Amino acid sequence: MKIVHAASELYPYLKTGGLADAVAALTGALADHGHEVSVFLPGYRAVLEHKDAAGAERKLRLKIEMGDQFLSGDVRVFSPRKNLQVYLICRDEFFDRRAPYGNGERDFEDNSDRFVFFCKGVVETLRLADLQADVVHGHDWQAALLPLLLREAERRHRVTLALKTVFTIHNIAYQGLFPATTFARTNLPDELYHIDGLEYYSQVNYMKGGILFADRVTTVSPRYAREIQTPEFGCGLDGVAQTRAEDIVGLLNGVDTAVWNPTVDALLPARYSRADLSGKAVCRAELLKQVGLAANFTGPIFGIVARFADQKGIHLVLANRDFFLGKNRRLIVLGSGDKRLEDEMRALATEAPTNVALVARLDEAMSHLIEAGSDFFVMPSLFEPCGLNQMYSQVYGTVPIVSRVGGLADTVTDADELPGSGTGLMCEPTAGSLGDALERALVLFADKPRYAAVQQRGMARDFSWEVAAAGYENLYREAL
Ligand code: ADP
Ligand code: GLC
């Protein structure tokens, strides 16, 4: 099949979260299966500076209609692996910035224009380069206008640009919600500014467009597909999601075993496997050293790698500060984002420098080292569309402590409830329930044979992308 993906992030070129990992792994797996895959990405500064993009060919010049203006741009293309082309939609005014979405304090004011331009750039490239896509597959709100813009361009130009469209919701909490005045920039027919279209309480909602107008809609775990149809998790789009109940399927993300695999991980000081965990001890010592904690420590290390956003339940960890101040335990946190959470975590680390370490930056190598060097990985998310770190943890022999939501509930089982098969510890997303799980972790850690059994079962799990990629292939075929 000729499969076109469009997303705002793609590992290793630009990553702020799991979206980048998921899109890279999925498109890579599809390319390996022999499909012709194109991935469209905004031409961000970081991407253009990456060595792979150095030789990118300037393929097309674009003139994109935005309201009553025309904005120019260009399209660059490179091929990082067989059967895979990366298309960059470039316009420096929009994408030559230090970060993709905002300046740290708040979102860029022209985000609506930036991603309308991106989606229109994808559609225009499909037309001018005559890509003849079987499937056009957009990810999250930044690509959610694609199905509508594509059908509109087909109508205007009397061509077929794609046979079917697919939209994947990685996180319904980020919707692309903009003032009504931005609708004019889409050049879509006025009747689409309507309750059955993009209008949402007198604003424009991109994600709503993706959910309503794609031929098929997917979420990144089965449980999240059901959750988004409820008021508790739908973030106001539960009613919209319900109208597509028949067409929404949950396909669980996987682990890219070329990147997240302790037996080959080049970002670690030592590699290890289920059969020989001695390398994990080397990683542990290196982790303690790198974050400035005493290396002779033998108690449990609790690790966290997360965007600091309300979603991740960092405040529940902070509410258990007394636990982490207790004797013979360590907390090592890699994360940044919400300033208030960062400040509170830093205060905890400053107050208890022997027990708690915070690394407040984006650091790919450190994220691998924490997965490898910790004994437990703490992820008490309030909601979690899929979550990747709890899967990475199991593969790295680090027992995950997760809340029972979304993809966390689909990928972890509780070792106290299921002594013969559990691979983690589970809690409700409350401070009290997390506190109880942390206490259970101490008990588990003290029982070496039981801890080892839980660890071994996690490491034996197969989260490879083969299953997920096959799921998407079936979905495409069935839609076509
Ligand atoms: P989300 O996409 O909601 O952030 P996921 O669990 O799906 O959550 O994916 C998070 C990804 O981002 C993982 O690959 C994780 O290692 C990575 N990550 C999060 N914070 C950091 C950080 N500060 N430095 C490096 N990687 C990070
Ligand atoms: C989003 C979700 C996360 C998911 C990731 C990749 O960022 O928050 O749960 O794992 O997308 O699909």
JSON list of C-alpha atoms in Angstrom, two decimals, residues 153-248:
[
{"chain": "A", "resi": 153, "resn": "ALA", "atom": "CA", "xyz": [-9.16, 19.91, -2.21]},
{"chain": "A", "resi": 154, "resn": "GLU", "atom": "CA", "xyz": [-10.42, 16.85, -4.08]},
{"chain": "A", "resi": 155, "resn": "ARG", "atom": "CA", "xyz": [-13.75, 18.55, -4.65]},
{"chain": "A", "resi": 156, "resn": "ARG", "atom": "CA", "xyz": [-12.13, 21.78, -5.83]},
{"chain": "A", "resi": 157, "resn": "HIS", "atom": "CA", "xyz": [-9.59, 20.20, -8.12]},
{"chain": "A", "resi": 158, "resn": "ARG", "atom": "CA", "xyz": [-11.68, 17.20, -9.17]},
{"chain": "A", "resi": 159, "resn": "VAL", "atom": "CA", "xyz": [-8.98, 14.69, -8.31]},
{"chain": "A", "resi": 160, "resn": "THR", "atom": "CA", "xyz": [-8.57, 11.78, -5.92]},
{"chain": "A", "resi": 161, "resn": "LEU", "atom": "CA", "xyz": [-5.75, 12.38, -3.47]},
{"chain": "A", "resi": 162, "resn": "ALA", "atom": "CA", "xyz": [-6.36, 9.51, -1.08]},
{"chain": "A", "resi": 163, "resn": "LEU", "atom": "CA", "xyz": [-8.72, 6.57, -1.01]},
{"chain": "A", "resi": 164, "resn": "LYS", "atom": "CA", "xyz": [-9.17, 6.50, 2.76]},
{"chain": "A", "resi": 165, "resn": "THR", "atom": "CA", "xyz": [-8.27, 8.64, 5.76]},
{"chain": "A", "resi": 166, "resn": "VAL", "atom": "CA", "xyz": [-7.38, 7.51, 9.27]},
{"chain": "A", "resi": 167, "resn": "PHE", "atom": "CA", "xyz": [-7.03, 9.68, 12.36]},
{"chain": "A", "resi": 168, "resn": "THR", "atom": "CA", "xyz": [-5.26, 8.56, 15.53]},
{"chain": "A", "resi": 169, "resn": "ILE", "atom": "CA", "xyz": [-5.95, 10.15, 18.89]},
{"chain": "A", "resi": 170, "resn": "HIS", "atom": "CA", "xyz": [-2.79, 10.00, 20.98]},
{"chain": "A", "resi": 171, "resn": "ASN", "atom": "CA", "xyz": [-4.20, 12.37, 23.55]},
{"chain": "A", "resi": 172, "resn": "ILE", "atom": "CA", "xyz": [-7.70, 13.87, 23.56]},
{"chain": "A", "resi": 173, "resn": "ALA", "atom": "CA", "xyz": [-6.67, 16.42, 26.20]},
{"chain": "A", "resi": 174, "resn": "TYR", "atom": "CA", "xyz": [-4.90, 18.47, 23.52]},
{"chain": "A", "resi": 175, "resn": "GLN", "atom": "CA", "xyz": [-7.51, 19.45, 20.97]},
{"chain": "A", "resi": 176, "resn": "GLY", "atom": "CA", "xyz": [-6.30, 22.46, 19.04]},
{"chain": "A", "resi": 177, "resn": "LEU", "atom": "CA", "xyz": [-8.95, 24.87, 20.26]},
{"chain": "A", "resi": 178, "resn": "PHE", "atom": "CA", "xyz": [-8.83, 28.34, 18.68]},
{"chain": "A", "resi": 179, "resn": "PRO", "atom": "CA", "xyz": [-10.96, 31.48, 18.36]},
{"chain": "A", "resi": 180, "resn": "ALA", "atom": "CA", "xyz": [-13.79, 31.40, 15.82]},
{"chain": "A", "resi": 181, "resn": "THR", "atom": "CA", "xyz": [-12.00, 34.00, 13.69]},
{"chain": "A", "resi": 182, "resn": "THR", "atom": "CA", "xyz": [-9.33, 31.43, 12.78]},
{"chain": "A", "resi": 183, "resn": "PHE", "atom": "CA", "xyz": [-11.90, 29.39, 10.84]},
{"chain": "A", "resi": 184, "resn": "ALA", "atom": "CA", "xyz": [-11.54, 31.72, 7.83]},
{"chain": "A", "resi": 185, "resn": "ARG", "atom": "CA", "xyz": [-7.90, 30.63, 7.50]},
{"chain": "A", "resi": 186, "resn": "THR", "atom": "CA", "xyz": [-9.00, 27.09, 6.63]},
{"chain": "A", "resi": 187, "resn": "ASN", "atom": "CA", "xyz": [-10.95, 28.25, 3.54]},
{"chain": "A", "resi": 188, "resn": "LEU", "atom": "CA", "xyz": [-13.43, 25.48, 4.29]},
{"chain": "A", "resi": 189, "resn": "PRO", "atom": "CA", "xyz": [-17.10, 26.05, 3.38]},
{"chain": "A", "resi": 190, "resn": "ASP", "atom": "CA", "xyz": [-18.94, 28.16, 5.96]},
{"chain": "A", "resi": 191, "resn": "GLU", "atom": "CA", "xyz": [-21.40, 25.37, 6.72]},
{"chain": "A", "resi": 192, "resn": "LEU", "atom": "CA", "xyz": [-18.55, 23.46, 8.40]},
{"chain": "A", "resi": 193, "resn": "TYR", "atom": "CA", "xyz": [-18.46, 26.08, 11.14]},
{"chain": "A", "resi": 194, "resn": "HIS", "atom": "CA", "xyz": [-21.36, 24.25, 12.73]},
{"chain": "A", "resi": 195, "resn": "ILE", "atom": "CA", "xyz": [-22.11, 21.97, 15.65]},
{"chain": "A", "resi": 196, "resn": "ASP", "atom": "CA", "xyz": [-21.80, 19.00, 13.25]},
{"chain": "A", "resi": 197, "resn": "GLY", "atom": "CA", "xyz": [-18.49, 20.39, 12.00]},
{"chain": "A", "resi": 198, "resn": "LEU", "atom": "CA", "xyz": [-15.53, 22.20, 13.53]},
{"chain": "A", "resi": 199, "resn": "GLU", "atom": "CA", "xyz": [-17.50, 24.53, 15.77]},
{"chain": "A", "resi": 200, "resn": "TYR", "atom": "CA", "xyz": [-17.18, 23.80, 19.49]},
{"chain": "A", "resi": 201, "resn": "TYR", "atom": "CA", "xyz": [-18.80, 26.21, 21.95]},
{"chain": "A", "resi": 202, "resn": "SER", "atom": "CA", "xyz": [-18.12, 29.16, 19.64]},
{"chain": "A", "resi": 203, "resn": "GLN", "atom": "CA", "xyz": [-14.55, 28.12, 18.96]},
{"chain": "A", "resi": 204, "resn": "VAL", "atom": "CA", "xyz": [-12.79, 26.04, 16.31]},
{"chain": "A", "resi": 205, "resn": "ASN", "atom": "CA", "xyz": [-11.80, 22.55, 17.46]},
{"chain": "A", "resi": 206, "resn": "TYR", "atom": "CA", "xyz": [-9.35, 20.73, 15.17]},
{"chain": "A", "resi": 207, "resn": "MET", "atom": "CA", "xyz": [-9.52, 17.40, 16.96]},
{"chain": "A", "resi": 208, "resn": "LYS", "atom": "CA", "xyz": [-13.27, 17.36, 16.60]},
{"chain": "A", "resi": 209, "resn": "GLY", "atom": "CA", "xyz": [-12.74, 17.57, 12.83]},
{"chain": "A", "resi": 210, "resn": "GLY", "atom": "CA", "xyz": [-10.43, 14.56, 12.88]},
{"chain": "A", "resi": 211, "resn": "ILE", "atom": "CA", "xyz": [-12.86, 12.48, 14.90]},
{"chain": "A", "resi": 212, "resn": "LEU", "atom": "CA", "xyz": [-15.88, 13.40, 12.79]},
{"chain": "A", "resi": 213, "resn": "PHE", "atom": "CA", "xyz": [-14.44, 13.28, 9.28]},
{"chain": "A", "resi": 214, "resn": "ALA", "atom": "CA", "xyz": [-11.76, 10.58, 9.11]},
{"chain": "A", "resi": 215, "resn": "ASP", "atom": "CA", "xyz": [-12.93, 7.29, 7.63]},
{"chain": "A", "resi": 216, "resn": "ARG", "atom": "CA", "xyz": [-11.50, 5.44, 10.62]},
{"chain": "A", "resi": 217, "resn": "VAL", "atom": "CA", "xyz": [-10.48, 6.68, 14.05]},
{"chain": "A", "resi": 218, "resn": "THR", "atom": "CA", "xyz": [-8.04, 4.93, 16.34]},
{"chain": "A", "resi": 219, "resn": "THR", "atom": "CA", "xyz": [-6.78, 5.40, 19.86]},
{"chain": "A", "resi": 220, "resn": "VAL", "atom": "CA", "xyz": [-3.46, 4.09, 21.18]},
{"chain": "A", "resi": 221, "resn": "SER", "atom": "CA", "xyz": [-4.94, 1.52, 23.57]},
{"chain": "A", "resi": 222, "resn": "PRO", "atom": "CA", "xyz": [-8.22, -0.43, 23.66]},
{"chain": "A", "resi": 223, "resn": "ARG", "atom": "CA", "xyz": [-9.21, 0.88, 27.06]},
{"chain": "A", "resi": 224, "resn": "TYR", "atom": "CA", "xyz": [-8.69, 4.50, 26.00]},
{"chain": "A", "resi": 225, "resn": "ALA", "atom": "CA", "xyz": [-11.04, 3.92, 23.04]},
{"chain": "A", "resi": 226, "resn": "ARG", "atom": "CA", "xyz": [-13.79, 3.24, 25.57]},
{"chain": "A", "resi": 227, "resn": "GLU", "atom": "CA", "xyz": [-12.69, 5.89, 28.06]},
{"chain": "A", "resi": 228, "resn": "ILE", "atom": "CA", "xyz": [-12.86, 8.81, 25.60]},
{"chain": "A", "resi": 229, "resn": "GLN", "atom": "CA", "xyz": [-16.53, 8.05, 25.11]},
{"chain": "A", "resi": 230, "resn": "THR", "atom": "CA", "xyz": [-17.21, 8.88, 28.77]},
{"chain": "A", "resi": 231, "resn": "PRO", "atom": "CA", "xyz": [-17.46, 12.33, 30.39]},
{"chain": "A", "resi": 232, "resn": "GLU", "atom": "CA", "xyz": [-14.68, 11.43, 32.83]},
{"chain": "A", "resi": 233, "resn": "PHE", "atom": "CA", "xyz": [-12.02, 11.01, 30.12]},
{"chain": "A", "resi": 234, "resn": "GLY", "atom": "CA", "xyz": [-13.51, 12.58, 26.97]},
{"chain": "A", "resi": 235, "resn": "CYS", "atom": "CA", "xyz": [-12.36, 16.14, 27.78]},
{"chain": "A", "resi": 236, "resn": "GLY", "atom": "CA", "xyz": [-15.64, 17.46, 26.40]},
{"chain": "A", "resi": 237, "resn": "LEU", "atom": "CA", "xyz": [-15.45, 15.42, 23.18]},
{"chain": "A", "resi": 238, "resn": "ASP", "atom": "CA", "xyz": [-17.06, 12.27, 24.62]},
{"chain": "A", "resi": 239, "resn": "GLY", "atom": "CA", "xyz": [-20.33, 13.00, 22.83]},
{"chain": "A", "resi": 240, "resn": "VAL", "atom": "CA", "xyz": [-18.47, 13.54, 19.55]},
{"chain": "A", "resi": 241, "resn": "ALA", "atom": "CA", "xyz": [-16.53, 10.31, 20.05]},
{"chain": "A", "resi": 242, "resn": "GLN", "atom": "CA", "xyz": [-19.76, 8.43, 20.75]},
{"chain": "A", "resi": 243, "resn": "THR", "atom": "CA", "xyz": [-21.09, 9.39, 17.32]},
{"chain": "A", "resi": 244, "resn": "ARG", "atom": "CA", "xyz": [-18.17, 7.43, 15.82]},
{"chain": "A", "resi": 245, "resn": "ALA", "atom": "CA", "xyz": [-18.38, 4.51, 18.27]},
{"chain": "A", "resi": 246, "resn": "GLU", "atom": "CA", "xyz": [-18.62, 2.01, 15.41]},
{"chain": "A", "resi": 247, "resn": "ASP", "atom": "CA", "xyz": [-15.47, 3.33, 13.72]},
{"chain": "A", "resi": 248, "resn": "ILE", "atom": "CA", "xyz": [-13.19, 3.87, 16.72]}
]
